[in-house]
Each structure stands twice: as structure tokens, then as C-alpha cells.
PDB file of C-alpha atoms and ligand atoms in Angstrom:
ATOM      1  CA  MET A   1      -0.227  -0.038  -0.123  1.00  0.00           C
ATOM      2  CA  GLU A   2       1.108   3.636  -0.940  1.00  0.00           C
ATOM      3  CA  ARG A   3       0.250   7.257  -0.445  1.00  0.00           C
ATOM      4  CA  LEU A   4      -2.292   8.201  -3.008  1.00  0.00           C
ATOM      5  CA  GLN A   5      -0.441  11.426  -3.312  1.00  0.00           C
ATOM      6  CA  LYS A   6       3.205   9.389  -4.175  1.00  0.00           C
ATOM      7  CA  VAL A   7       1.175   6.505  -6.717  1.00  0.00           C
ATOM      8  CA  ILE A   8      -0.035  10.077  -8.649  1.00  0.00           C
ATOM      9  CA  ALA A   9       3.697  11.166  -8.984  1.00  0.00           C
ATOM     10  CA  ASN A  10       5.400   8.538  -9.822  1.00  0.00           C
ATOM     11  CA  SER A  11       3.052   8.264 -12.728  1.00  0.00           C
ATOM     12  CA  GLY A  12       4.721  10.728 -14.044  1.00  0.00           C
ATOM     13  CA  TYR A  13       0.897  12.918 -14.317  1.00  0.00           C
ATOM     14  CA  THR A  14       2.481  15.493 -11.301  1.00  0.00           C
ATOM     15  CA  SER A  15       4.775  16.954  -8.287  1.00  0.00           C
ATOM     16  CA  ARG A  16       3.599  14.713  -4.951  1.00  0.00           C
ATOM     17  CA  ARG A  17       2.988  18.643  -4.128  1.00  0.00           C
ATOM     18  CA  LYS A  18       0.625  18.685  -7.280  1.00  0.00           C
ATOM     19  CA  ALA A  19      -1.250  15.211  -6.496  1.00  0.00           C
ATOM     20  CA  GLU A  20      -1.399  16.859  -3.055  1.00  0.00           C
ATOM     21  CA  GLU A  21      -3.178  19.871  -4.436  1.00  0.00           C
ATOM     22  CA  LEU A  22      -5.765  17.205  -6.387  1.00  0.00           C
ATOM     23  CA  ILE A  23      -7.264  15.494  -4.000  1.00  0.00           C
ATOM     24  CA  GLN A  24      -7.936  18.762  -1.688  1.00  0.00           C
ATOM     25  CA  SER A  25      -9.201  19.515  -4.504  1.00  0.00           C
ATOM     26  CA  GLY A  26     -11.945  17.268  -4.311  1.00  0.00           C
ATOM     27  CA  LYS A  27     -10.395  15.960  -8.430  1.00  0.00           C
ATOM     28  CA  VAL A  28      -9.183  12.647  -7.176  1.00  0.00           C
ATOM     29  CA  LYS A  29     -11.629   9.303  -6.880  1.00  0.00           C
ATOM     30  CA  VAL A  30     -10.398   5.643  -6.293  1.00  0.00           C
ATOM     31  CA  ASN A  31     -12.779   3.857  -6.952  1.00  0.00           C
ATOM     32  CA  GLY A  32     -15.504   5.750  -7.410  1.00  0.00           C
ATOM     33  CA  VAL A  33     -15.292   7.931  -4.138  1.00  0.00           C
ATOM     34  CA  THR A  34     -13.396  10.970  -4.359  1.00  0.00           C
ATOM     35  CA  ILE A  35     -10.568  11.395  -1.956  1.00  0.00           C
ATOM     36  CA  TYR A  36      -9.630  14.692   0.259  1.00  0.00           C
ATOM     37  CA  GLU A  37      -7.671  12.675   3.133  1.00  0.00           C
ATOM     38  CA  LEU A  38      -3.663  13.120   1.846  1.00  0.00           C
ATOM     39  CA  GLY A  39      -2.615   9.719   3.897  1.00  0.00           C
ATOM     40  CA  THR A  40      -4.827   7.118   2.361  1.00  0.00           C
ATOM     41  CA  LYS A  41      -3.143   4.277   0.887  1.00  0.00           C
ATOM     42  CA  VAL A  42      -4.350   2.544  -2.557  1.00  0.00           C
ATOM     43  CA  ASN A  43      -2.363  -0.405  -4.165  1.00  0.00           C
ATOM     44  CA  THR A  44      -2.082  -0.975  -7.663  1.00  0.00           C
ATOM     45  CA  THR A  45      -5.586  -2.763  -7.748  1.00  0.00           C
ATOM     46  CA  ASP A  46      -6.890   0.296  -7.092  1.00  0.00           C
ATOM     47  CA  LEU A  47      -8.705   2.468 -10.001  1.00  0.00           C
ATOM     48  CA  ILE A  48      -7.456   5.729  -9.861  1.00  0.00           C
ATOM     49  CA  GLU A  49      -8.880   8.893 -11.984  1.00  0.00           C
ATOM     50  CA  ILE A  50      -8.421  12.673 -11.664  1.00  0.00           C
ATOM     51  CA  ASP A  51     -10.687  15.329 -13.085  1.00  0.00           C
ATOM     52  CA  GLY A  52     -12.697  12.153 -14.562  1.00  0.00           C
ATOM     53  CA  ASN A  53      -9.234  10.583 -16.730  1.00  0.00           C
ATOM     54  CA  ILE A  54      -7.620   7.047 -15.344  1.00  0.00           C
ATOM     55  CA  LEU A  55      -4.465   7.642 -13.993  1.00  0.00           C
ATOM     56  CA  GLN A  56      -2.294   5.162 -15.870  1.00  0.00           C
ATOM     57  CA  LYS A  57       0.126   3.977 -12.917  1.00  0.00           C
ATOM     58  CA  GLU A  58       3.574   3.602 -15.057  1.00  0.00           C
ATOM     59  CA  GLU A  59       5.805   0.763 -12.590  1.00  0.00           C
ATOM     60  CA  GLN A  60       8.468   2.789 -10.639  1.00  0.00           C
ATOM     61  CA  LYS A  61      12.068   0.584 -11.876  1.00  0.00           C
ATOM     62  CA  VAL A  62      13.829  -0.969  -9.040  1.00  0.00           C
ATOM     63  CA  TYR A  63      17.473  -2.509  -8.822  1.00  0.00           C
ATOM     64  CA  PHE A  64      19.185  -4.823  -6.387  1.00  0.00           C
ATOM     65  CA  LEU A  65      22.186  -6.542  -5.951  1.00  0.00           C
ATOM     66  CA  LEU A  66      22.297  -9.152  -3.793  1.00  0.00           C
ATOM     67  CA  TYR A  67      24.758 -10.958  -2.362  1.00  0.00           C
ATOM     68  CA  LYS A  68      23.454 -14.429  -3.306  1.00  0.00           C
ATOM     69  CA  PRO A  69      24.224 -17.235  -0.625  1.00  0.00           C
ATOM     70  CA  ARG A  70      24.510 -21.418  -1.838  1.00  0.00           C
ATOM     71  CA  GLY A  71      21.465 -22.978  -1.625  1.00  0.00           C
ATOM     72  CA  VAL A  72      19.137 -20.957  -3.252  1.00  0.00           C
ATOM     73  CA  VAL A  73      17.412 -20.913  -6.859  1.00  0.00           C
ATOM     74  CA  THR A  74      17.721 -18.277  -8.980  1.00  0.00           C
ATOM     75  CA  THR A  75      14.075 -17.906 -10.542  1.00  0.00           C
ATOM     76  CA  THR A  76      10.845 -16.207  -9.525  1.00  0.00           C
ATOM     77  CA  ASN A  77       8.930 -19.337  -8.361  1.00  0.00           C
ATOM     78  CA  ASP A  78      10.123 -22.639  -7.353  1.00  0.00           C
ATOM     79  CA  ASP A  79       8.018 -26.151  -8.049  1.00  0.00           C
ATOM     80  CA  LYS A  80       9.568 -27.305  -5.320  1.00  0.00           C
ATOM     81  CA  ASN A  81       9.371 -24.353  -3.223  1.00  0.00           C
ATOM     82  CA  ARG A  82      12.561 -24.403  -2.115  1.00  0.00           C
ATOM     83  CA  LYS A  83      14.256 -20.643  -1.354  1.00  0.00           C
ATOM     84  CA  THR A  84      14.232 -18.255  -4.121  1.00  0.00           C
ATOM     85  CA  VAL A  85      16.525 -15.631  -4.721  1.00  0.00           C
ATOM     86  CA  VAL A  86      13.169 -12.776  -4.859  1.00  0.00           C
ATOM     87  CA  ASP A  87      12.145 -14.353  -0.842  1.00  0.00           C
ATOM     88  CA  LEU A  88      15.588 -12.825   0.059  1.00  0.00           C
ATOM     89  CA  ILE A  89      14.620  -9.801  -0.789  1.00  0.00           C
ATOM     90  CA  ASP A  90      12.273  -7.188   0.864  1.00  0.00           C
ATOM     91  CA  THR A  91       9.613  -5.746  -1.744  1.00  0.00           C
ATOM     92  CA  GLN A  92       6.471  -5.542  -2.816  1.00  0.00           C
ATOM     93  CA  MET A  93       7.263  -4.802  -6.721  1.00  0.00           C
ATOM     94  CA  ARG A  94       7.744  -7.954  -9.128  1.00  0.00           C
ATOM     95  CA  ILE A  95      11.433  -8.064  -9.648  1.00  0.00           C
ATOM     96  CA  TYR A  96      12.842 -11.212 -11.179  1.00  0.00           C
ATOM     97  CA  PRO A  97      16.339 -12.673 -11.089  1.00  0.00           C
ATOM     98  CA  VAL A  98      19.270 -10.847 -14.808  1.00  0.00           C
ATOM     99  CA  GLY A  99      20.145 -14.269 -16.067  1.00  0.00           C
ATOM    100  CA  ARG A 100      21.080 -16.877 -13.662  1.00  0.00           C
ATOM    101  CA  LEU A 101      23.374 -18.852 -11.119  1.00  0.00           C
ATOM    102  CA  ASP A 102      23.485 -22.187  -9.783  1.00  0.00           C
ATOM    103  CA  TYR A 103      22.013 -23.415  -6.903  1.00  0.00           C
ATOM    104  CA  ASP A 104      26.012 -23.875  -5.573  1.00  0.00           C
ATOM    105  CA  THR A 105      27.050 -20.600  -7.371  1.00  0.00           C
ATOM    106  CA  THR A 106      27.122 -17.647  -4.549  1.00  0.00           C
ATOM    107  CA  GLY A 107      27.768 -14.039  -6.280  1.00  0.00           C
ATOM    108  CA  ILE A 108      26.619 -10.751  -6.788  1.00  0.00           C
ATOM    109  CA  LEU A 109      23.678 -10.892  -8.684  1.00  0.00           C
ATOM    110  CA  LEU A 110      20.346  -8.226  -9.889  1.00  0.00           C
ATOM    111  CA  LEU A 111      17.226  -8.226  -9.220  1.00  0.00           C
ATOM    112  CA  THR A 112      14.939  -5.405 -10.970  1.00  0.00           C
ATOM    113  CA  ASN A 113      11.742  -5.157 -12.835  1.00  0.00           C
ATOM    114  CA  ASP A 114      13.545  -3.046 -16.160  1.00  0.00           C
ATOM    115  CA  GLY A 115      12.611  -5.392 -19.153  1.00  0.00           C
ATOM    116  CA  VAL A 116      14.997  -2.588 -20.521  1.00  0.00           C
ATOM    117  CA  LEU A 117      17.913  -2.604 -18.633  1.00  0.00           C
ATOM    118  CA  ALA A 118      18.063  -6.534 -17.550  1.00  0.00           C
ATOM    119  CA  ASN A 119      18.595  -7.932 -21.571  1.00  0.00           C
ATOM    120  CA  ALA A 120      20.470  -5.316 -22.273  1.00  0.00           C
ATOM    121  CA  LEU A 121      22.890  -6.680 -19.532  1.00  0.00           C
ATOM    122  CA  MET A 122      22.151 -10.496 -20.365  1.00  0.00           C
ATOM    123  CA  HIS A 123      22.856 -10.191 -24.367  1.00  0.00           C
ATOM    124  CA  PRO A 124      26.733 -10.204 -25.293  1.00  0.00           C
ATOM    125  CA  LYS A 125      26.800  -8.100 -27.699  1.00  0.00           C
ATOM    126  CA  ASN A 126      26.728  -5.752 -25.328  1.00  0.00           C
ATOM    127  CA  ASN A 127      30.112  -7.017 -23.606  1.00  0.00           C
ATOM    128  CA  ILE A 128      29.630  -6.884 -20.196  1.00  0.00           C
ATOM    129  CA  ASP A 129      32.549  -8.523 -18.272  1.00  0.00           C
ATOM    130  CA  LYS A 130      31.211 -10.940 -15.645  1.00  0.00           C
ATOM    131  CA  VAL A 131      34.245 -12.442 -13.422  1.00  0.00           C
ATOM    132  CA  TYR A 132      34.286 -14.859 -11.645  1.00  0.00           C
ATOM    133  CA  ILE A 133      36.099 -17.007  -9.128  1.00  0.00           C
ATOM    134  CA  ALA A 134      36.263 -20.544  -9.088  1.00  0.00           C
ATOM    135  CA  LYS A 135      37.790 -23.344  -7.492  1.00  0.00           C
ATOM    136  CA  ILE A 136      39.187 -26.099  -9.630  1.00  0.00           C
ATOM    137  CA  LYS A 137      39.521 -29.523  -8.619  1.00  0.00           C
ATOM    138  CA  GLY A 138      43.874 -29.988 -10.111  1.00  0.00           C
ATOM    139  CA  LEU A 139      46.676 -28.092 -11.169  1.00  0.00           C
ATOM    140  CA  VAL A 140      45.825 -26.462 -13.970  1.00  0.00           C
ATOM    141  CA  GLY A 141      48.242 -25.802 -17.570  1.00  0.00           C
ATOM    142  CA  LYS A 142      49.361 -22.274 -19.058  1.00  0.00           C
ATOM    143  CA  GLU A 143      48.147 -24.160 -21.964  1.00  0.00           C
ATOM    144  CA  GLN A 144      44.236 -24.411 -21.423  1.00  0.00           C
ATOM    145  CA  ILE A 145      44.624 -21.490 -19.648  1.00  0.00           C
ATOM    146  CA  ASN A 146      45.046 -19.993 -22.899  1.00  0.00           C
ATOM    147  CA  GLN A 147      42.298 -22.344 -24.599  1.00  0.00           C
ATOM    148  CA  LEU A 148      39.975 -21.047 -22.226  1.00  0.00           C
ATOM    149  CA  GLN A 149      41.131 -17.049 -23.499  1.00  0.00           C
ATOM    150  CA  ASN A 150      40.563 -18.341 -26.681  1.00  0.00           C
ATOM    151  CA  GLY A 151      37.023 -20.278 -26.689  1.00  0.00           C
ATOM    152  CA  VAL A 152      36.173 -24.175 -26.387  1.00  0.00           C
ATOM    153  CA  ILE A 153      33.719 -25.660 -28.180  1.00  0.00           C
ATOM    154  CA  ILE A 154      30.661 -26.022 -25.014  1.00  0.00           C
ATOM    155  CA  ASP A 155      26.317 -27.877 -25.906  1.00  0.00           C
ATOM    156  CA  GLY A 156      28.091 -27.928 -30.620  1.00  0.00           C
ATOM    157  CA  GLN A 157      29.455 -24.244 -30.022  1.00  0.00           C
ATOM    158  CA  LYS A 158      32.132 -22.118 -28.988  1.00  0.00           C
ATOM    159  CA  THR A 159      32.887 -20.071 -26.655  1.00  0.00           C
ATOM    160  CA  SER A 160      33.821 -16.061 -27.210  1.00  0.00           C
ATOM    161  CA  LYS A 161      36.905 -14.546 -26.903  1.00  0.00           C
ATOM    162  CA  ALA A 162      37.348 -15.360 -22.575  1.00  0.00           C
ATOM    163  CA  LYS A 163      40.144 -13.228 -19.745  1.00  0.00           C
ATOM    164  CA  ALA A 164      41.153 -15.843 -18.083  1.00  0.00           C
ATOM    165  CA  ARG A 165      44.377 -16.039 -15.326  1.00  0.00           C
ATOM    166  CA  ILE A 166      45.394 -18.609 -12.542  1.00  0.00           C
ATOM    167  CA  LYS A 167      46.019 -16.500  -9.141  1.00  0.00           C
ATOM    168  CA  LYS A 168      46.765 -19.751  -6.742  1.00  0.00           C
ATOM    169  CA  TYR A 169      47.642 -22.873  -6.602  1.00  0.00           C
ATOM    170  CA  ASP A 170      47.154 -25.507  -3.625  1.00  0.00           C
ATOM    171  CA  LYS A 171      49.635 -28.477  -4.132  1.00  0.00           C
ATOM    172  CA  LYS A 172      48.860 -29.434  -0.820  1.00  0.00           C
ATOM    173  CA  THR A 173      44.383 -30.114  -1.985  1.00  0.00           C
ATOM    174  CA  ASN A 174      45.403 -29.872  -5.376  1.00  0.00           C
ATOM    175  CA  THR A 175      43.155 -27.161  -6.562  1.00  0.00           C
ATOM    176  CA  SER A 176      44.239 -24.107  -8.147  1.00  0.00           C
ATOM    177  CA  ILE A 177      41.656 -21.009  -8.286  1.00  0.00           C
ATOM    178  CA  VAL A 178      41.200 -19.205 -11.690  1.00  0.00           C
ATOM    179  CA  GLU A 179      39.835 -15.481 -12.333  1.00  0.00           C
ATOM    180  CA  LEU A 180      37.591 -15.966 -15.264  1.00  0.00           C
ATOM    181  CA  THR A 181      35.705 -13.401 -17.329  1.00  0.00           C
ATOM    182  CA  ILE A 182      33.428 -13.499 -19.949  1.00  0.00           C
ATOM    183  CA  HIS A 183      30.346 -11.858 -21.374  1.00  0.00           C
ATOM    184  CA  GLU A 184      28.223 -14.478 -21.757  1.00  0.00           C
ATOM    185  CA  GLY A 185      25.919 -16.240 -19.535  1.00  0.00           C
ATOM    186  CA  LYS A 186      25.718 -19.616 -21.661  1.00  0.00           C
ATOM    187  CA  ASN A 187      23.627 -22.184 -18.821  1.00  0.00           C
ATOM    188  CA  HIS A 188      26.267 -23.499 -15.587  1.00  0.00           C
ATOM    189  CA  GLN A 189      29.359 -21.867 -18.788  1.00  0.00           C
ATOM    190  CA  VAL A 190      32.033 -21.271 -16.254  1.00  0.00           C
ATOM    191  CA  LYS A 191      31.625 -24.969 -15.386  1.00  0.00           C
ATOM    192  CA  LYS A 192      30.905 -26.142 -18.773  1.00  0.00           C
ATOM    193  CA  MET A 193      34.002 -24.720 -19.930  1.00  0.00           C
ATOM    194  CA  PHE A 194      35.900 -25.921 -17.649  1.00  0.00           C
ATOM    195  CA  GLU A 195      35.116 -29.745 -17.861  1.00  0.00           C
ATOM    196  CA  ALA A 196      35.591 -28.627 -21.613  1.00  0.00           C
ATOM    197  CA  ILE A 197      39.268 -28.364 -20.490  1.00  0.00           C
ATOM    198  CA  GLY A 198      38.984 -31.192 -18.251  1.00  0.00           C
ATOM    199  CA  TYR A 199      38.682 -30.541 -15.402  1.00  0.00           C
ATOM    200  CA  SER A 200      35.707 -29.623 -12.542  1.00  0.00           C
ATOM    201  CA  VAL A 201      34.719 -26.862 -10.595  1.00  0.00           C
ATOM    202  CA  VAL A 202      34.877 -27.618  -6.898  1.00  0.00           C
ATOM    203  CA  LYS A 203      33.816 -23.613  -5.735  1.00  0.00           C
ATOM    204  CA  LEU A 204      31.958 -20.998  -7.950  1.00  0.00           C
ATOM    205  CA  LYS A 205      31.685 -17.334  -6.862  1.00  0.00           C
ATOM    206  CA  ARG A 206      30.649 -14.133  -9.411  1.00  0.00           C
ATOM    207  CA  GLU A 207      32.516 -11.556  -7.919  1.00  0.00           C
ATOM    208  CA  LYS A 208      31.429  -8.325 -10.705  1.00  0.00           C
ATOM    209  CA  ILE A 209      29.200  -7.643 -13.005  1.00  0.00           C
ATOM    210  CA  SER A 210      30.955  -4.671 -14.684  1.00  0.00           C
ATOM    211  CA  PHE A 211      31.516  -2.086 -12.665  1.00  0.00           C
ATOM    212  CA  LEU A 212      29.407  -3.201  -9.837  1.00  0.00           C
ATOM    213  CA  ASP A 213      30.846  -5.699  -7.167  1.00  0.00           C
ATOM    214  CA  LEU A 214      30.137  -7.072  -3.512  1.00  0.00           C
ATOM    215  CA  THR A 215      32.017  -4.586  -1.267  1.00  0.00           C
ATOM    216  CA  GLY A 216      30.665  -4.140   2.085  1.00  0.00           C
ATOM    217  CA  LEU A 217      27.541  -7.154   1.927  1.00  0.00           C
ATOM    218  CA  LYS A 218      27.961 -10.340   3.114  1.00  0.00           C
ATOM    219  CA  SER A 219      26.788 -13.901   2.679  1.00  0.00           C
ATOM    220  CA  GLY A 220      22.689 -14.050   1.640  1.00  0.00           C
ATOM    221  CA  GLU A 221      22.774  -9.447   2.008  1.00  0.00           C
ATOM    222  CA  TYR A 222      21.641  -6.837  -0.744  1.00  0.00           C
ATOM    223  CA  ARG A 223      21.274  -3.143  -1.542  1.00  0.00           C
ATOM    224  CA  MET A 224      20.137  -1.073  -3.545  1.00  0.00           C
ATOM    225  CA  LEU A 225      21.364   0.210  -6.836  1.00  0.00           C
ATOM    226  CA  SER A 226      22.331   4.142  -6.523  1.00  0.00           C
ATOM    227  CA  PRO A 227      20.927   6.578  -9.121  1.00  0.00           C
ATOM    228  CA  LYS A 228      24.474   6.730  -9.684  1.00  0.00           C
ATOM    229  CA  GLU A 229      25.129   3.201 -10.963  1.00  0.00           C
ATOM    230  CA  ILE A 230      21.491   2.630 -12.806  1.00  0.00           C
ATOM    231  CA  LYS A 231      22.800   5.542 -14.819  1.00  0.00           C
ATOM    232  CA  LYS A 232      26.542   3.802 -15.006  1.00  0.00           C
ATOM    233  CA  LEU A 233      25.145   0.718 -16.199  1.00  0.00           C
ATOM    234  CA  TYR A 234      22.639   2.660 -19.054  1.00  0.00           C
ATOM    235  CA  PHE A 235      25.790   4.036 -20.340  1.00  0.00           C
ATOM    236  CA  GLU A 236      27.835   0.363 -20.449  1.00  0.00           C
ATOM    237  CA  ILE A 237      25.297  -1.062 -22.405  1.00  0.00           C
ATOM    238  CA  LYS A 238      25.328   1.967 -25.696  1.00  0.00           C
TER     239      LYS A 238
HETATM  240  N1  LIG B 301      28.370 -20.172 -14.331  1.00  0.00           N
HETATM  241  C1  LIG B 301      28.349 -22.186 -14.015  1.00  0.00           C
HETATM  242  O1  LIG B 301      28.947 -22.617 -14.329  1.00  0.00           O
HETATM  243  N2  LIG B 301      27.653 -21.919 -12.905  1.00  0.00           N
HETATM  244  C2  LIG B 301      26.944 -20.173 -12.794  1.00  0.00           C
HETATM  245  O2  LIG B 301      26.556 -20.156 -11.394  1.00  0.00           O
HETATM  246  C3  LIG B 301      27.704 -19.634 -13.398  1.00  0.00           C
HETATM  247  C4  LIG B 301      27.847 -19.364 -14.337  1.00  0.00           C
END
């Protein structure tokens, strides 16, 4: 439920102050009843009329940056009733995740109701960097790193150019930490890319999407994007 004057202002019809004046002068009806009270709350299904014209409500756009924990599904609704990324965010708005992180993958995930931005961020032509840190079973060689960078075949298609570098070897546990930066977002892409060069991913975290990272957030926490960040993201896709 939102205050009537806020709903009118958010629709782009007029400013909040002018909306208040319209209400006080008896020009606004909710579900056929004239409203004079400024505190009146309405919900999204209420019919609002101003001077006899139906108000077209434009949905306000919202943008969340979530540090996705392990054991949560990246969907709006899970048929097995598991916890979803949307369940972690306290909002009335109908948001959905931008792209997907696997159940066991952690890291940065954007959620929004802005379809234009969501689609653009997912489209490989916009070259949005997605940076992953992968813990790999075995010691990954330089030659395999080159293969990842030049593209490997997954699901019958060659992946586009990527950046890859070894961050650490642990000879005791026989594991490597590799940073991989890709633009595409095919299903299980990182795991499949490592599979294609003969390795398996033990742990996977997405650390960055373009200039956005997880600074200041703990696993399971989220924050809203600032207007400046939203502008910058739009700039990235142009
Ligand atoms: N690639 C994967 O394999 N899994 C993810 O969750 C994200 C990218």
C-alpha cells in the first residue's frame, strides 16, 4: 500500500505537491469515491481517476544487488518449494533475477523489474564483463588457460574470447584458483568451460558484473543500486 499522492507522482502525471492539491480540491477518485484525505493509502489494483480520467500507473523501477548465498535457487518461483533469490529481498515489487547463478554458486546477482536493462545486460553483444572466481580440482596449466581465453566448445558452440588467469595453486589439496571473465551467460557456462579443458569446478563465485562488486555485503545481504550506478549501467549498454 502506498500513499495516494505518491502513486500519482510516481505515475509521472504531476509532482507530489500538485497531486496533494488535486486531492484536497476533490479532483481525485479511488474506486469511484472522491478522496480528500492526504494520508489515504491505495494498492496497485485500485482504480484512480483524476478529473474523470483514469490514471495510467507506470510501475516504478527498482534495482537490487544481492550477494547470493549457496543453496538458493535463481528463479522467481520454485516448483520444489526451495528458497529463491526473490525470497531474500523485502519488496512488494515484482522483480526477477538478471541471468542465473546455479544453486551451489555464490556471488553477485542483480534483480529488477526493468526488462530493458535486464535484457541488455544479458545480451553478449553488449560485452558486459562477468568475473568469476573458480576453485578447480587439479593444477590448471598455462596451455589450458590459453584455451579458455581463445574459446572452447560447449554444447556444440565455441565460447567467445574470455580472460583467464591463475590466481593460486594449492599443491597440498591439488586445487587451483582461477579468475575467469566472460561476456556470455550460457547455462552452467563456467563449469562447462572447465569441463571442456578436462577439469571440474569445486566452488564457484561471481565477483563482479561490469563495475559492480560485492563490497560491503555479506552472503545473503543486498542493497539497492544508486541512481548513479543505474545511469552508469545504462551507459555501459549503449
Ligand atoms: N557458470 C556456471 O557454470 N554456473 C553459474 O552459476 C554461473 C556461471
